[in-house]
Short mmCIF file of C-alpha atoms in Angstrom, two decimals:
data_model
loop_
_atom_site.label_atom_id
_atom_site.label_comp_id
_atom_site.label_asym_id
_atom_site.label_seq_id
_atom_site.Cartn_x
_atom_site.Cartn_y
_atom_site.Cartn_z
CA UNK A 44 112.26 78.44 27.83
CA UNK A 45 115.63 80.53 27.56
CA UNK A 46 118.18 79.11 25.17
CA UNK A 47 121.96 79.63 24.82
CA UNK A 48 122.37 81.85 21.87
CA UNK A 49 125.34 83.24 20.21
CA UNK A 50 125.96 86.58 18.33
CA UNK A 51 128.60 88.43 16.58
CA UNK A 52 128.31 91.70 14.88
CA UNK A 53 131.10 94.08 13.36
CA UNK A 54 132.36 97.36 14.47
CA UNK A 55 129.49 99.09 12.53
CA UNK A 56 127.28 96.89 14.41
CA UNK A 57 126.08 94.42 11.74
CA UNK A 58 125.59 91.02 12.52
CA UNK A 59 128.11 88.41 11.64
CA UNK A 60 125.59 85.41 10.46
CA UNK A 61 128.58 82.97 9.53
CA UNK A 62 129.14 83.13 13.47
CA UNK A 63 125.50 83.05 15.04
CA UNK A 64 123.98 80.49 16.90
CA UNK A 65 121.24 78.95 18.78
CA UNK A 66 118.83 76.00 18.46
CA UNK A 67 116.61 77.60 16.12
CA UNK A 68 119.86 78.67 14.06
CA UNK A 69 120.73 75.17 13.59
CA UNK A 70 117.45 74.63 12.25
CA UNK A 71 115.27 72.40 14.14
CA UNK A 72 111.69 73.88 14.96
CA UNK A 73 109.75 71.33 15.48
CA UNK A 74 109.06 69.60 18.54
CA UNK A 75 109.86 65.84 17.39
CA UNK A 76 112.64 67.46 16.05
CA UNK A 77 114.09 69.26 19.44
CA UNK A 78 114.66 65.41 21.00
CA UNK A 79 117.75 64.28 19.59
CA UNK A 80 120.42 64.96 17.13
CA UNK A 81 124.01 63.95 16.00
CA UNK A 82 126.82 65.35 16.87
CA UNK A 83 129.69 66.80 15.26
CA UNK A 84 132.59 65.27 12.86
CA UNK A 85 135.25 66.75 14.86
CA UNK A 86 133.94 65.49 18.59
CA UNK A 87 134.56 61.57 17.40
CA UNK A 88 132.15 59.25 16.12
CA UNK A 89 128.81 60.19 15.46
CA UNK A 90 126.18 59.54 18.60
CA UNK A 91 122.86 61.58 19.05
CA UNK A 92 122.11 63.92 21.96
CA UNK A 93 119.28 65.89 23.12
CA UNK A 94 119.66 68.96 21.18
CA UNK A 95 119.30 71.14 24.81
CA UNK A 96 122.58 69.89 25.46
CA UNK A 97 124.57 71.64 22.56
CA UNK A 98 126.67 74.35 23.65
CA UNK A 99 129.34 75.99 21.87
CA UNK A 100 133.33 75.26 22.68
CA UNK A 101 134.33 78.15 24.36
CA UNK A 102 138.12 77.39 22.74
CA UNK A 103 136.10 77.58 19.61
CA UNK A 104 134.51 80.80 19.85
CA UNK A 105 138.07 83.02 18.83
CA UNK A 106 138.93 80.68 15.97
CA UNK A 107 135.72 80.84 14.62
CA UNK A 108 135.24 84.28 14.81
CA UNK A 109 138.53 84.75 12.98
CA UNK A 110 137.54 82.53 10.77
CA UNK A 111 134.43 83.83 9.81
CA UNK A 112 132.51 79.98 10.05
CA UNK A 113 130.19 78.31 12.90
CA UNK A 114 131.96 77.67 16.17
CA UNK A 115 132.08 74.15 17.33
CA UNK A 116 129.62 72.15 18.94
CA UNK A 117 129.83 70.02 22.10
CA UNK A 118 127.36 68.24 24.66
CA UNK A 119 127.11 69.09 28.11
CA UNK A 120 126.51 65.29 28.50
CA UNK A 121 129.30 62.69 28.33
CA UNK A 122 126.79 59.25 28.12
CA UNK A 123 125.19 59.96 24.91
CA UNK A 124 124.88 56.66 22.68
CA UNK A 125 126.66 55.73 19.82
CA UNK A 126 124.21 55.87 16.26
CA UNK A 127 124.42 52.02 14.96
#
């Protein structure tokens, strides 16, 4: 499988690990584990996706960057269901 990932390194070419993502970044490597997961604070109230449909906010990417922290998180997939 090919996942999304995102670097950033610095003009000497080091890697910027405040702003580096993928799934395995965000630390689930198990299989039961890959199925779902909640989303963000900042995208509303809490609801659980299937982790393959995290991408990062392209408005994000800049900011974050600047800001030396991970970029936002979104899903590609608008019916996800609420967490009770």
């Amino acid at each position: 499988m090919l996942q999304p990932t995102l670097v950033v390194k610095e003009d000497d070419h080091k890697v910027v690990h405040e702003c580096t993502w993928s799934w395995v970044t965000m630390g689930y490597g198990s299989k039961d584990e890959l199925d779902e997961v909640p989303t963000e604070p900042w995208d509303g109230p809490p609801r659980r996706v299937a982790l393959v449909t995290l991408r990062p906010v392209v408005s994000d990417l800049l900011p974050s960057i600047l800001e030396r922290r991970p970029v936002k998180l979104k899903s590609t997939h608008e019916n996800v269901q609420d967490i009770l």
